[in-house]
């Protein structure tokens, strides 16, 4: 009997079994027991054993982000992205870190990368990435592009997500666009 399944782990990096155990324990500590520092300690040990362990790098990035250490979160997300440049989560983490660091142009760049990598089954990521993209465009004062992005995403977002995004951003974008139009028509300049 022949196995016809696509076996993707043959060409992938080998993960140390101890790293996998530490990662799973860290997940439990983080998600169920709220032991953030213990989870981080286990993740760092797992990464030391297997530096290319993308899942551990991404969870480490998430924890540093939650702790407000955006530069460290960005470093771990970049490492994960280097090992797996097709990871939507890694690209999204990088975009979110850059947004938190108020580097809106870099955030926008990685939003585009993540959106190009996204698959249909990643609908939750799509909403989050679109939100980061719109917020980055607002940060860059590109209100028209933010508006267009919102309109284009209407077709793909669920109604609940759309309402949430609308209440957060659309009204302010609309107001900014109206203000820009008034300033253009009146030939006034803000000093």
CSV table of C-alpha atoms in Angstrom, one decimal, residues 15-29 42-43 46 49-50 53:
chain,number,residue,atom,x,y,z
A,15,UNK,CA,11.9,20.3,15.6
A,16,UNK,CA,13.5,19.1,18.8
A,17,UNK,CA,11.0,17.1,20.8
A,18,UNK,CA,11.8,19.0,23.9
A,19,UNK,CA,11.0,22.2,22.1
A,20,UNK,CA,7.6,20.9,21.2
A,21,UNK,CA,6.9,19.9,24.8
A,22,UNK,CA,8.1,23.3,26.0
A,23,UNK,CA,5.9,25.1,23.4
A,24,UNK,CA,2.8,23.2,24.4
A,25,UNK,CA,3.4,23.8,28.1
A,26,UNK,CA,4.0,27.5,27.3
A,27,UNK,CA,0.6,27.6,25.4
A,28,UNK,CA,-1.1,26.1,28.5
A,29,UNK,CA,0.6,28.5,30.8
A,42,UNK,CA,9.6,28.1,28.3
A,43,UNK,CA,9.4,29.6,24.8
A,46,UNK,CA,12.3,26.1,23.1
A,49,UNK,CA,16.9,24.3,21.4
A,50,UNK,CA,15.3,24.9,17.9
A,53,UNK,CA,10.6,26.9,15.5
